[in-house]
Amino acid sequence: MTDTDNNSLPERKRGSGVKMVYAILRDEILDLVLPPGSPIDEVQLAERFKLSRTPIREALVRLAGEGLIDTLPNRSTMVSNIDFLNLHTFFEALVLMYRVTTRLAAQNHRPEDLSAIRGFHEDYAAAVQSRDALAMIATNAAFHAAIAEAGRNPYFTGLFRRLLDEGRRILRLYYQSYEEQFPQRFVDEHAEIIAAIEARDVEAADRLGKAHAEQIVEQVQKLFTRNNKLEIDL
Amino acid sequence: MTDTDNNSLPERKRGSGVKMVYAILRDEILDLVLPPGSPIDEVQLAERFKLSRTPIREALVRLAGEGLIDTLPNRSTMVSNIDFLNLHTFFEALVLMYRVTTRLAAQNHRPEDLSAIRGFHEDYAAAVQSRDALAMIATNAAFHAAIAEAGRNPYFTGLFRRLLDEGRRILRLYYQSYEEQFPQRFVDEHAEIIAAIEARDVEAADRLGKAHAEQIVEQVQKLFTRNNKLEIDL
DNA sequence: TGTATTTTTCTTGTCGACAAATAAAATACA
DNA sequence: TGTATTTTATTTGTCGACAAGAAAAATACA
C-alpha cells in the first residue's frame, strides 16, 4: 500500500498536484482500495506523490468537505465509515433524487443530452453482457448522472452525485464478496426511461424513475440481509 | 474594510484559527458584507486575522467547496455571484426541500425536537413584531433548519442548509434596498406546520410545507420583478 | 500614434521547518 | 505487581520564504 504508483512523471504543472491527489484519493476511497476506517497519513502521502504536505492537506480538506474522510482535530484522519444503521435515509434520498432528476430531464433536456445518455446506456448494457459487476456500478452511476445533468438543476445534480458516489462505495463493498449482477431487467428499464425522457412525458419519467430506484434499493437491501445472515452464521 | 475587528484576542488555541476565519467569512458573505464579486485577498486576510496564509487558505478551500467563493487558478479569488438567470432552479429545489423536510419531521420527530422548533418559531414571531427584516430572514431559516433536523435525513438537511444559506444572501440583497417585511401570515403558517408535525399528520405537513414554500417563493419573485422594473426605469 | 514585445509587479502554489497537542513508552512509587 | 507520573515519540497545525503564472506597465518598433 506504500509504493503502488511511483512511476508518475516527475514533471507536474503548478496547481495540478492538488487536483491529482484529490482525484486519485477519491477514486481509491470510492473503489474501497482505501476501505472505511483506513488511516490517512499526510507524510506518507507526501512521499508517495512526491509533494510537500501542503497540497496533500488541501486535497484532504476537500475530501473532508464531501464527507469522504473524517478528521479528528490534532489527531488522526481516516476514511469515513459507511453508516449502515442509517442506510434507510440514504435510500430515501436516493429514490427521491432518481425521481426528481428523471422528471426534470423529461422536462428540460436538449437533443445533445440524449446522445450522452444513450452512450452510457450502451456502456451499461455492455457491462451487463460481460458480467463485469464493477463496470455495471460505474456505468449505471454515469447513466443516471447524465440524466440528472439533462435536468439542469445544479442543486439536485450536486446531491445526486454525492449519493451515487456513496452508492458506489456500498455496492463495491457488496460486490467484492459476492459475484452478483444487475439483471437484464435494469437495461430494459433504462431503455424505457430514455423513451419517456425523449417523449417529454414528465409523469411517465417520474413514475419510471421511482420504480427503477425502488428496484435497485430492493435488490441492494436483499443482498445486504443475505450478507448479514451469512456473517452471523460464521 | 481593512481593519474592522483587530481587537480579537491574540491568544488563540491551535486549530481554532481556521474555524474562526471560516465562520466569520461565511457570515460576511451571507450577510453581503462581502457582496458577490468581492475580491478575496489571502495576504490581506492574513494580516487582518494575524495568521499566516496557510490557515486562511484552508478556510478558503472549505468555502470554495460550498460554492460560496470562486477560485480562478493562479489568479484571483472572489465571492461567488448569485445566478439570477437560474433562480428558478433554486426555487424548485427550495420548494421540494421544504416539502420533504416538513414531511419527514412529521414522520420522525422526537419530543425534544418540538421545543427547539417552537423556540425558533417564537424568535421569528418576535422579529415580525419588531419589523426587523434581517432577524426575520435569520430566524425563518433557523426554524426550517430545525424542522429538517427533526426529519433526521442528513442528505436532505445538508442540501436544505445550503439552499437556506443561498436564500439568506438573496433575501438580504433584496431587503437592503427595500424595507419590505414578511407578513403575519407566515407566522400563522408556521404554527400550522408545527401542529401538523406534532400530530404526525404526514400528508398535512407535506401540503403545508409545499404551500408555505410557494408563498415565500412567490413573494420573493414579486419583490424581484418590482426591483427589476425600478432598475430599468432609472 | 498604434501595436508588439519585454519587463515589472503582484498573487498564488509549494516547500521545508518548527511548535503544539496527543498518544505511547518509560520510569517512579506504593 | 499495579498505578501514577514523567518522558519520549509521533502527527498535526502554523509559519515564513521562495518560485511559478498571469496581469499590468513599460519599452521598442512600425
Coordinates of C-alpha atoms (C1' of nucleotides) in Angstrom, one line a residue:
Chain A
M1 CA 0.0 0.0 0.0
T2 CA 3.1 2.2 0.3
D3 CA 4.5 2.2 -3.2
T4 CA 1.9 1.5 -5.8
D5 CA 2.3 4.1 -8.5
N6 CA 5.6 5.9 -8.0
N7 CA 6.1 5.8 -11.7
S8 CA 4.2 9.1 -12.3
L9 CA 6.1 11.7 -14.2
P10 CA 8.2 14.0 -12.0
E11 CA 7.1 16.9 -14.2
R12 CA 4.0 18.4 -12.9
K13 CA 2.3 21.7 -13.6
R14 CA 1.8 24.2 -10.8
G15 CA -1.6 23.6 -9.3
S16 CA -2.2 20.2 -10.8
G17 CA -0.8 18.4 -7.7
V18 CA -3.9 19.1 -5.6
K19 CA -6.3 18.0 -8.2
M20 CA -4.4 14.8 -8.9
V21 CA -4.1 13.8 -5.3
Y22 CA -7.8 14.7 -4.8
A23 CA -8.9 12.6 -7.8
I24 CA -6.8 9.6 -7.0
L25 CA -7.7 9.5 -3.3
R26 CA -11.3 10.0 -4.1
D27 CA -11.3 7.0 -6.5
E28 CA -9.4 4.9 -4.1
I29 CA -11.9 5.6 -1.4
L30 CA -14.9 5.0 -3.7
D31 CA -13.4 1.8 -5.0
L32 CA -12.6 0.7 -1.5
V33 CA -8.9 0.4 -2.3
L34 CA -8.9 2.5 0.9
P35 CA -11.7 0.8 2.9
P36 CA -13.7 2.8 5.6
G37 CA -11.6 3.3 8.6
S38 CA -8.2 3.3 6.8
P39 CA -5.8 5.8 8.4
I40 CA -4.7 8.6 6.2
D41 CA -1.2 9.7 6.8
E42 CA -0.1 13.1 5.4
V43 CA 3.6 12.4 5.4
Q44 CA 3.1 9.0 3.8
L45 CA 1.0 10.6 1.0
A46 CA 3.5 13.4 0.6
E47 CA 6.2 10.8 0.0
R48 CA 4.0 8.8 -2.3
F49 CA 3.1 11.7 -4.6
K50 CA 6.5 13.4 -4.1
L51 CA 4.9 16.6 -2.9
S52 CA 5.1 18.6 0.3
R53 CA 2.4 18.2 2.9
T54 CA 0.7 21.5 1.9
P55 CA -1.0 20.3 -1.4
I56 CA -1.8 17.0 0.2
R57 CA -3.5 18.8 3.0
E58 CA -5.6 20.9 0.6
A59 CA -6.8 17.7 -1.1
L60 CA -7.7 16.2 2.3
V61 CA -9.7 19.3 3.3
R62 CA -11.7 19.0 0.1
L63 CA -12.4 15.3 0.7
A64 CA -13.4 16.1 4.2
G65 CA -15.8 18.7 2.9
E66 CA -17.5 16.0 0.9
G67 CA -17.7 13.7 3.8
L68 CA -15.3 11.1 2.4
I69 CA -12.8 11.3 5.2
D70 CA -13.2 12.2 8.9
T71 CA -10.6 14.4 10.7
L72 CA -10.1 14.2 14.4
P73 CA -8.6 17.5 15.5
N74 CA -4.9 17.3 16.2
R75 CA -5.1 13.6 15.8
S76 CA -5.7 11.1 13.0
T77 CA -7.5 11.3 9.8
M78 CA -9.3 8.3 8.4
V79 CA -11.6 7.2 5.6
S80 CA -15.2 7.8 6.8
N81 CA -17.3 4.9 7.7
I82 CA -20.4 3.8 6.0
D83 CA -23.4 4.3 8.3
F84 CA -25.2 1.0 8.0
L85 CA -27.6 1.9 10.8
N86 CA -29.0 4.8 8.8
L87 CA -28.9 3.2 5.3
H88 CA -32.6 3.9 5.0
T89 CA -32.0 7.6 5.0
F90 CA -29.6 7.1 2.1
F91 CA -32.1 5.0 0.2
E92 CA -34.8 7.6 0.9
A93 CA -32.8 10.4 -0.6
L94 CA -31.6 8.2 -3.5
V95 CA -35.1 7.3 -4.6
L96 CA -36.3 10.9 -4.4
M97 CA -33.3 12.1 -6.5
Y98 CA -33.8 9.4 -9.0
R99 CA -37.4 10.6 -9.4
V100 CA -36.7 14.2 -9.5
T101 CA -33.8 14.1 -11.9
T102 CA -35.6 11.8 -14.3
R103 CA -38.7 14.0 -14.2
L104 CA -36.7 17.2 -14.8
A105 CA -34.7 15.5 -17.6
A106 CA -38.0 14.8 -19.4
Q107 CA -38.9 18.5 -18.9
N108 CA -35.7 20.2 -19.7
H109 CA -33.4 18.0 -21.8
R110 CA -31.9 19.2 -25.1
P111 CA -31.2 17.0 -28.1
E112 CA -27.5 16.7 -27.3
D113 CA -28.2 15.3 -23.9
L114 CA -29.9 12.3 -25.3
S115 CA -26.8 11.1 -27.2
A116 CA -24.7 11.3 -24.0
I117 CA -27.4 9.4 -22.1
R118 CA -27.6 6.8 -24.8
G119 CA -23.8 6.4 -24.8
F120 CA -23.8 5.4 -21.1
H121 CA -26.8 3.2 -21.6
E122 CA -24.9 1.2 -24.1
D123 CA -21.9 1.1 -21.9
Y124 CA -24.1 -0.3 -19.1
A125 CA -25.6 -2.9 -21.4
A126 CA -22.2 -4.0 -22.4
A127 CA -21.1 -4.3 -18.8
V128 CA -24.2 -6.5 -18.1
Q129 CA -23.4 -8.6 -21.1
S130 CA -19.8 -9.2 -20.0
R131 CA -20.9 -9.7 -16.4
D132 CA -18.5 -7.1 -15.2
A133 CA -20.1 -6.0 -11.9
L134 CA -17.8 -3.1 -11.2
A135 CA -18.3 -1.7 -14.7
M136 CA -22.0 -2.0 -14.1
I137 CA -21.8 0.0 -11.0
A138 CA -19.8 2.7 -12.7
T139 CA -21.8 2.9 -15.9
N140 CA -25.1 2.8 -14.1
A141 CA -24.0 5.8 -12.0
A142 CA -22.8 7.6 -15.1
F143 CA -26.0 6.9 -16.9
H144 CA -28.1 8.5 -14.1
A145 CA -25.7 11.3 -13.6
A146 CA -26.1 12.2 -17.3
I147 CA -29.9 12.2 -16.9
A148 CA -29.5 14.5 -13.9
E149 CA -27.4 16.9 -15.9
A150 CA -30.1 17.0 -18.6
G151 CA -32.5 18.1 -15.9
R152 CA -30.4 21.2 -15.4
N153 CA -30.8 21.8 -11.7
P154 CA -27.3 22.1 -10.2
Y155 CA -28.7 21.7 -6.6
F156 CA -30.2 18.3 -7.4
T157 CA -27.3 17.1 -9.5
G158 CA -24.9 18.0 -6.7
L159 CA -26.8 16.0 -4.1
F160 CA -27.4 13.2 -6.6
R161 CA -23.8 12.9 -7.5
R162 CA -22.9 12.6 -3.8
L163 CA -25.5 9.9 -3.4
L164 CA -24.2 8.0 -6.4
D165 CA -20.7 8.2 -5.0
E166 CA -21.8 6.8 -1.7
G167 CA -23.7 4.1 -3.6
R168 CA -20.6 3.2 -5.5
R169 CA -18.9 2.5 -2.2
I170 CA -21.8 0.5 -0.8
L171 CA -22.2 -1.6 -3.9
R172 CA -18.5 -2.2 -4.3
L173 CA -18.5 -3.4 -0.7
Y174 CA -21.1 -5.9 -1.6
Y175 CA -19.8 -7.0 -5.0
Q176 CA -16.4 -7.8 -3.7
S177 CA -17.7 -10.5 -1.5
Y178 CA -20.4 -12.0 -3.8
E179 CA -20.4 -12.2 -7.6
E180 CA -23.9 -10.9 -8.1
Q181 CA -25.1 -8.9 -11.1
F182 CA -27.7 -6.4 -12.0
P183 CA -30.3 -8.2 -14.1
Q184 CA -31.1 -7.6 -17.7
R185 CA -34.3 -6.1 -16.4
F186 CA -32.4 -2.9 -15.5
V187 CA -31.2 -2.5 -19.0
D188 CA -34.8 -2.6 -20.2
E189 CA -35.9 -0.1 -17.6
H190 CA -33.2 2.2 -18.7
A191 CA -34.5 2.0 -22.2
E192 CA -38.0 2.8 -21.0
I193 CA -36.7 5.8 -19.1
I194 CA -34.9 7.1 -22.2
A195 CA -38.0 6.8 -24.2
A196 CA -40.1 8.7 -21.6
I197 CA -37.5 11.4 -21.5
E198 CA -37.3 11.7 -25.2
A199 CA -41.1 11.9 -25.5
R200 CA -41.0 14.6 -22.8
D201 CA -43.6 12.5 -20.9
V202 CA -42.9 14.0 -17.4
E203 CA -45.3 11.9 -15.5
A204 CA -44.1 8.6 -17.0
A205 CA -40.5 9.7 -16.4
D206 CA -41.3 10.4 -12.8
R207 CA -43.0 7.0 -12.4
L208 CA -40.3 5.0 -14.1
G209 CA -37.5 6.8 -12.2
K210 CA -39.2 6.0 -8.9
A211 CA -39.9 2.4 -9.8
H212 CA -36.4 1.9 -11.1
A213 CA -34.9 3.3 -8.0
E214 CA -37.0 1.2 -5.8
Q215 CA -36.0 -1.9 -7.7
I216 CA -32.3 -1.1 -7.1
V217 CA -32.8 -0.3 -3.5
E218 CA -34.8 -3.5 -3.0
Q219 CA -32.0 -5.6 -4.6
V220 CA -29.3 -4.0 -2.5
Q221 CA -31.3 -4.5 0.6
K222 CA -31.9 -8.1 -0.3
L223 CA -28.2 -8.6 -0.9
F224 CA -27.4 -7.0 2.4
T225 CA -29.7 -9.0 4.6
R226 CA -28.3 -12.2 3.0
N227 CA -24.8 -10.8 3.6
N228 CA -25.6 -10.1 7.2
K229 CA -27.2 -13.6 7.7
L230 CA -24.1 -15.2 6.4
E231 CA -21.9 -13.1 8.6
I232 CA -24.0 -14.0 11.7
D233 CA -23.8 -17.7 10.7
L234 CA -20.0 -17.7 10.8
Chain B
M1 CA -12.8 47.0 5.1
T2 CA -9.2 46.6 6.1
D3 CA -9.2 46.9 9.9
T4 CA -12.7 46.1 11.2
D5 CA -12.1 43.8 14.1
N6 CA -8.4 43.7 15.1
N7 CA -9.4 43.7 18.7
S8 CA -9.7 39.9 18.8
L9 CA -7.6 38.2 21.4
P10 CA -4.0 37.5 20.4
E11 CA -4.4 34.2 22.3
R12 CA -5.8 31.6 20.1
K13 CA -5.9 27.8 20.5
R14 CA -4.1 25.7 18.0
G15 CA -6.6 24.8 15.2
S16 CA -9.2 27.3 16.2
G17 CA -7.9 29.8 13.6
V18 CA -9.3 28.0 10.6
K19 CA -12.7 27.6 12.1
M20 CA -12.8 31.2 13.1
V21 CA -11.8 32.5 9.8
Y22 CA -14.2 30.2 8.1
A23 CA -17.2 31.2 10.3
I24 CA -16.5 34.9 10.0
L25 CA -16.0 34.9 6.3
R26 CA -19.1 32.7 5.8
D27 CA -21.2 35.1 7.8
E28 CA -19.8 38.1 5.9
I29 CA -20.6 36.5 2.6
L30 CA -24.1 35.5 3.6
D31 CA -24.9 38.9 5.1
L32 CA -23.5 40.6 2.0
V33 CA -20.9 42.4 4.0
L34 CA -18.8 40.9 1.2
P35 CA -21.1 41.3 -1.8
P36 CA -20.9 38.9 -4.8
G37 CA -17.8 39.6 -6.8
S38 CA -15.8 41.0 -4.0
P39 CA -12.1 40.1 -4.3
I40 CA -10.7 37.8 -1.6
D41 CA -7.1 38.6 -0.9
E42 CA -5.2 36.0 1.1
V43 CA -2.5 38.4 2.3
Q44 CA -5.0 40.9 3.4
L45 CA -6.9 38.3 5.4
A46 CA -3.8 37.0 6.9
E47 CA -3.0 40.5 8.2
R48 CA -6.5 41.1 9.4
F49 CA -6.7 37.9 11.4
K50 CA -3.0 37.9 12.3
L51 CA -2.4 34.5 11.0
S52 CA -0.2 33.1 8.2
R53 CA -1.6 32.4 4.8
T54 CA -1.9 28.7 5.5
P55 CA -4.9 28.6 7.8
I56 CA -6.6 31.4 5.7
R57 CA -6.1 29.2 2.7
E58 CA -7.7 26.2 4.3
A59 CA -10.7 28.2 5.3
L60 CA -11.0 29.4 1.7
V61 CA -10.8 25.9 0.3
R62 CA -13.7 25.0 2.5
L63 CA -15.7 28.0 1.4
A64 CA -15.0 27.1 -2.2
G65 CA -16.2 23.6 -1.5
E66 CA -19.6 25.0 -0.5
G67 CA -19.7 27.3 -3.6
L68 CA -19.5 30.5 -1.6
I69 CA -16.4 31.7 -3.3
D70 CA -14.9 31.0 -6.8
T71 CA -11.3 30.5 -7.4
L72 CA -9.6 31.2 -10.6
P73 CA -6.4 29.0 -10.8
N74 CA -3.3 31.0 -10.3
R75 CA -5.4 34.1 -10.3
S76 CA -7.9 35.9 -8.1
T77 CA -10.5 34.5 -5.7
M78 CA -13.8 36.2 -5.3
V79 CA -17.2 35.9 -3.6
S80 CA -19.3 33.8 -5.9
N81 CA -22.1 35.5 -7.9
I82 CA -25.8 34.9 -7.5
D83 CA -27.1 33.3 -10.6
F84 CA -30.2 35.3 -11.3
L85 CA -30.8 33.7 -14.6
N86 CA -31.3 30.3 -13.0
L87 CA -33.1 31.4 -9.9
H88 CA -36.0 29.1 -10.9
T89 CA -33.8 26.1 -10.3
F90 CA -33.1 27.5 -6.8
F91 CA -36.8 27.9 -6.1
E92 CA -37.5 24.5 -7.5
A93 CA -35.0 22.8 -5.1
L94 CA -36.1 25.0 -2.2
V95 CA -39.8 24.1 -2.5
L96 CA -39.1 20.4 -2.8
M97 CA -36.8 20.5 0.3
Y98 CA -39.4 22.5 2.3
R99 CA -41.9 19.7 1.5
V100 CA -39.7 16.8 2.1
T101 CA -38.2 18.0 5.3
T102 CA -41.5 19.0 6.8
R103 CA -43.0 15.7 5.8
L104 CA -40.1 13.8 7.4
A105 CA -40.3 15.9 10.5
A106 CA -43.9 14.8 10.9
Q107 CA -42.8 11.2 10.5
N108 CA -39.6 11.1 12.6
H109 CA -39.5 13.9 15.1
R110 CA -38.9 13.3 18.8
P111 CA -40.4 15.3 21.6
E112 CA -37.2 17.3 22.2
D113 CA -37.2 18.5 18.6
L114 CA -40.5 20.3 19.1
S115 CA -39.2 22.6 21.8
A116 CA -36.3 23.6 19.6
I117 CA -38.7 24.3 16.7
R118 CA -41.0 26.2 18.9
G119 CA -38.1 28.3 20.2
F120 CA -37.3 29.5 16.7
H121 CA -40.9 30.0 15.9
E122 CA -41.2 32.5 18.8
D123 CA -38.0 34.2 17.7
Y124 CA -39.5 34.6 14.3
A125 CA -42.7 36.0 15.6
A126 CA -40.8 38.4 17.7
A127 CA -38.8 39.5 14.6
V128 CA -42.0 40.1 12.7
Q129 CA -43.4 42.1 15.6
S130 CA -40.4 44.3 15.8
R131 CA -40.2 44.6 12.0
D132 CA -36.6 43.5 11.9
A133 CA -36.3 42.1 8.4
L134 CA -32.8 40.7 8.9
A135 CA -33.9 38.9 12.0
M136 CA -36.8 37.5 10.1
I137 CA -34.6 36.1 7.5
A138 CA -32.3 34.5 10.0
T139 CA -34.9 33.1 12.3
N140 CA -37.1 31.8 9.5
A141 CA -34.0 29.9 8.2
A142 CA -33.3 28.6 11.7
F143 CA -36.9 27.5 12.1
H144 CA -36.9 25.4 9.0
A145 CA -33.4 24.1 9.6
A146 CA -34.7 22.8 13.0
I147 CA -37.6 21.1 11.2
A148 CA -35.2 19.5 8.8
E149 CA -33.1 18.2 11.7
A150 CA -36.2 16.6 13.2
G151 CA -36.7 14.8 9.9
R152 CA -33.4 13.1 10.5
N153 CA -32.1 12.7 7.0
P154 CA -28.6 14.2 6.8
Y155 CA -28.6 14.2 3.0
F156 CA -31.7 16.4 2.8
T157 CA -30.7 18.6 5.7
G158 CA -27.3 19.1 4.0
L159 CA -28.8 20.3 0.8
F160 CA -31.5 22.3 2.6
R161 CA -29.0 24.2 4.7
R162 CA -27.1 25.2 1.6
L163 CA -30.3 26.4 0.0
L164 CA -31.3 28.3 3.1
D165 CA -27.8 29.9 3.1
E166 CA -28.2 31.0 -0.5
G167 CA -31.7 32.2 0.3
R168 CA -30.2 34.3 3.1
R169 CA -28.0 36.0 0.6
I170 CA -30.8 36.6 -1.9
L171 CA -33.2 38.0 0.7
R172 CA -30.6 40.2 2.2
L173 CA -29.8 41.6 -1.2
Y174 CA -33.5 42.5 -1.5
Y175 CA -34.1 43.8 2.0
Q176 CA -31.2 46.1 1.9
S177 CA -32.8 48.1 -0.9
Y178 CA -36.5 48.0 0.2
E179 CA -37.9 47.8 3.7
E180 CA -40.3 45.0 3.0
Q181 CA -41.4 42.5 5.6
F182 CA -42.7 39.0 5.8
P183 CA -46.4 39.2 6.6
Q184 CA -48.0 37.9 9.8
R185 CA -49.5 35.2 7.6
F186 CA -46.1 33.4 7.6
V187 CA -46.3 33.2 11.4
D188 CA -49.6 31.6 11.3
E189 CA -48.5 29.1 8.6
H190 CA -45.5 28.2 10.8
A191 CA -47.9 27.5 13.7
E192 CA -50.0 25.3 11.4
I193 CA -46.9 23.4 10.3
I194 CA -45.9 22.8 13.9
A195 CA -49.3 21.5 14.7
A196 CA -49.2 19.1 11.7
I197 CA -45.7 17.8 12.8
E198 CA -46.8 17.3 16.3
A199 CA -49.9 15.4 15.2
R200 CA -47.7 13.3 13.0
D201 CA -50.0 14.1 10.1
V202 CA -47.6 13.4 7.3
E203 CA -49.8 14.4 4.4
A204 CA -50.8 17.7 6.0
A205 CA -47.2 18.5 6.8
D206 CA -46.3 17.8 3.2
R207 CA -49.1 20.0 1.9
L208 CA -48.4 22.8 4.3
G209 CA -44.7 22.8 3.7
K210 CA -45.2 23.0 0.0
A211 CA -47.8 25.8 0.2
H212 CA -45.6 27.7 2.6
A213 CA -42.6 27.4 0.4
E214 CA -44.6 28.5 -2.6
Q215 CA -45.8 31.5 -0.7
I216 CA -42.3 32.6 0.1
V217 CA -41.1 32.0 -3.5
E218 CA -44.0 34.0 -4.8
Q219 CA -43.3 36.9 -2.6
V220 CA -39.6 36.9 -3.4
Q221 CA -40.3 36.7 -7.1
K222 CA -42.8 39.6 -6.8
L223 CA -40.2 41.7 -5.0
F224 CA -37.6 40.9 -7.6
T225 CA -39.7 41.8 -10.6
R226 CA -40.6 45.1 -8.9
N227 CA -37.0 45.6 -8.1
N228 CA -36.0 45.0 -11.7
K229 CA -38.7 47.3 -13.1
L230 CA -37.4 50.1 -10.9
E231 CA -33.9 49.5 -12.0
I232 CA -35.0 49.6 -15.6
D233 CA -36.9 52.8 -15.0
L234 CA -33.8 54.6 -13.8
Chain C
dT1 C1' 0.2 57.2 -32.9
dG2 C1' -0.8 52.3 -32.6
dT3 C1' 0.8 47.6 -32.0
dA4 C1' 4.1 44.0 -30.5
dT5 C1' 7.4 42.7 -27.1
dT6 C1' 9.7 42.8 -23.0
dT7 C1' 9.9 43.9 -18.1
dT8 C1' 7.9 44.5 -13.8
dT9 C1' 4.6 43.7 -10.3
dC10 C1' 1.5 41.1 -7.8
dT11 C1' -0.8 36.9 -6.3
dT12 C1' -0.9 32.2 -5.8
dG13 C1' 1.1 27.4 -5.1
dT14 C1' 4.6 24.9 -2.9
dC15 C1' 8.2 23.9 0.2
dG16 C1' 10.9 22.8 4.5
dA17 C1' 11.0 23.8 9.3
dC18 C1' 9.3 24.4 13.8
dA19 C1' 6.0 24.2 17.7
dA20 C1' 1.8 22.5 19.9
dA21 C1' -1.1 18.5 21.0
dT22 C1' -1.7 14.0 21.8
dA23 C1' -0.6 9.1 22.4
dA24 C1' 2.8 5.7 23.7
dA25 C1' 6.6 4.4 26.4
dA26 C1' 9.3 4.6 30.3
dT27 C1' 10.1 5.5 34.9
dA28 C1' 8.9 6.2 39.9
dC29 C1' 6.5 4.9 43.7
dA30 C1' 3.1 2.2 46.7
Chain D
dT1 C1' 2.8 -6.2 40.9
dG2 C1' -0.2 -2.4 39.9
dT3 C1' -1.0 2.5 39.4
dA4 C1' 0.5 7.4 38.8
dT5 C1' 3.7 10.4 36.8
dT6 C1' 7.2 11.8 33.8
dT7 C1' 9.5 11.4 29.4
dT8 C1' 9.7 10.4 24.6
dA9 C1' 7.8 9.9 20.0
dT10 C1' 4.7 10.9 16.5
dT11 C1' 1.5 13.6 14.0
dT12 C1' -0.8 17.8 13.1
dG13 C1' -1.2 23.0 12.7
dT14 C1' 1.2 27.1 11.6
dC15 C1' 4.8 29.8 9.9
dG16 C1' 8.0 32.5 6.7
dA17 C1' 10.2 32.2 2.4
dC18 C1' 10.6 31.3 -2.4
dA19 C1' 9.3 30.4 -7.2
dA20 C1' 5.8 30.0 -10.9
dG21 C1' 1.9 32.3 -13.6
dA22 C1' -0.6 35.8 -15.1
dA23 C1' -1.9 40.6 -15.5
dA24 C1' -0.3 45.3 -15.8
dA25 C1' 3.2 48.5 -17.0
dA26 C1' 6.9 49.9 -19.7
dT27 C1' 9.5 49.8 -23.7
dA28 C1' 10.6 49.0 -28.6
dC29 C1' 9.3 49.4 -33.1
dA30 C1' 6.4 50.3 -37.4

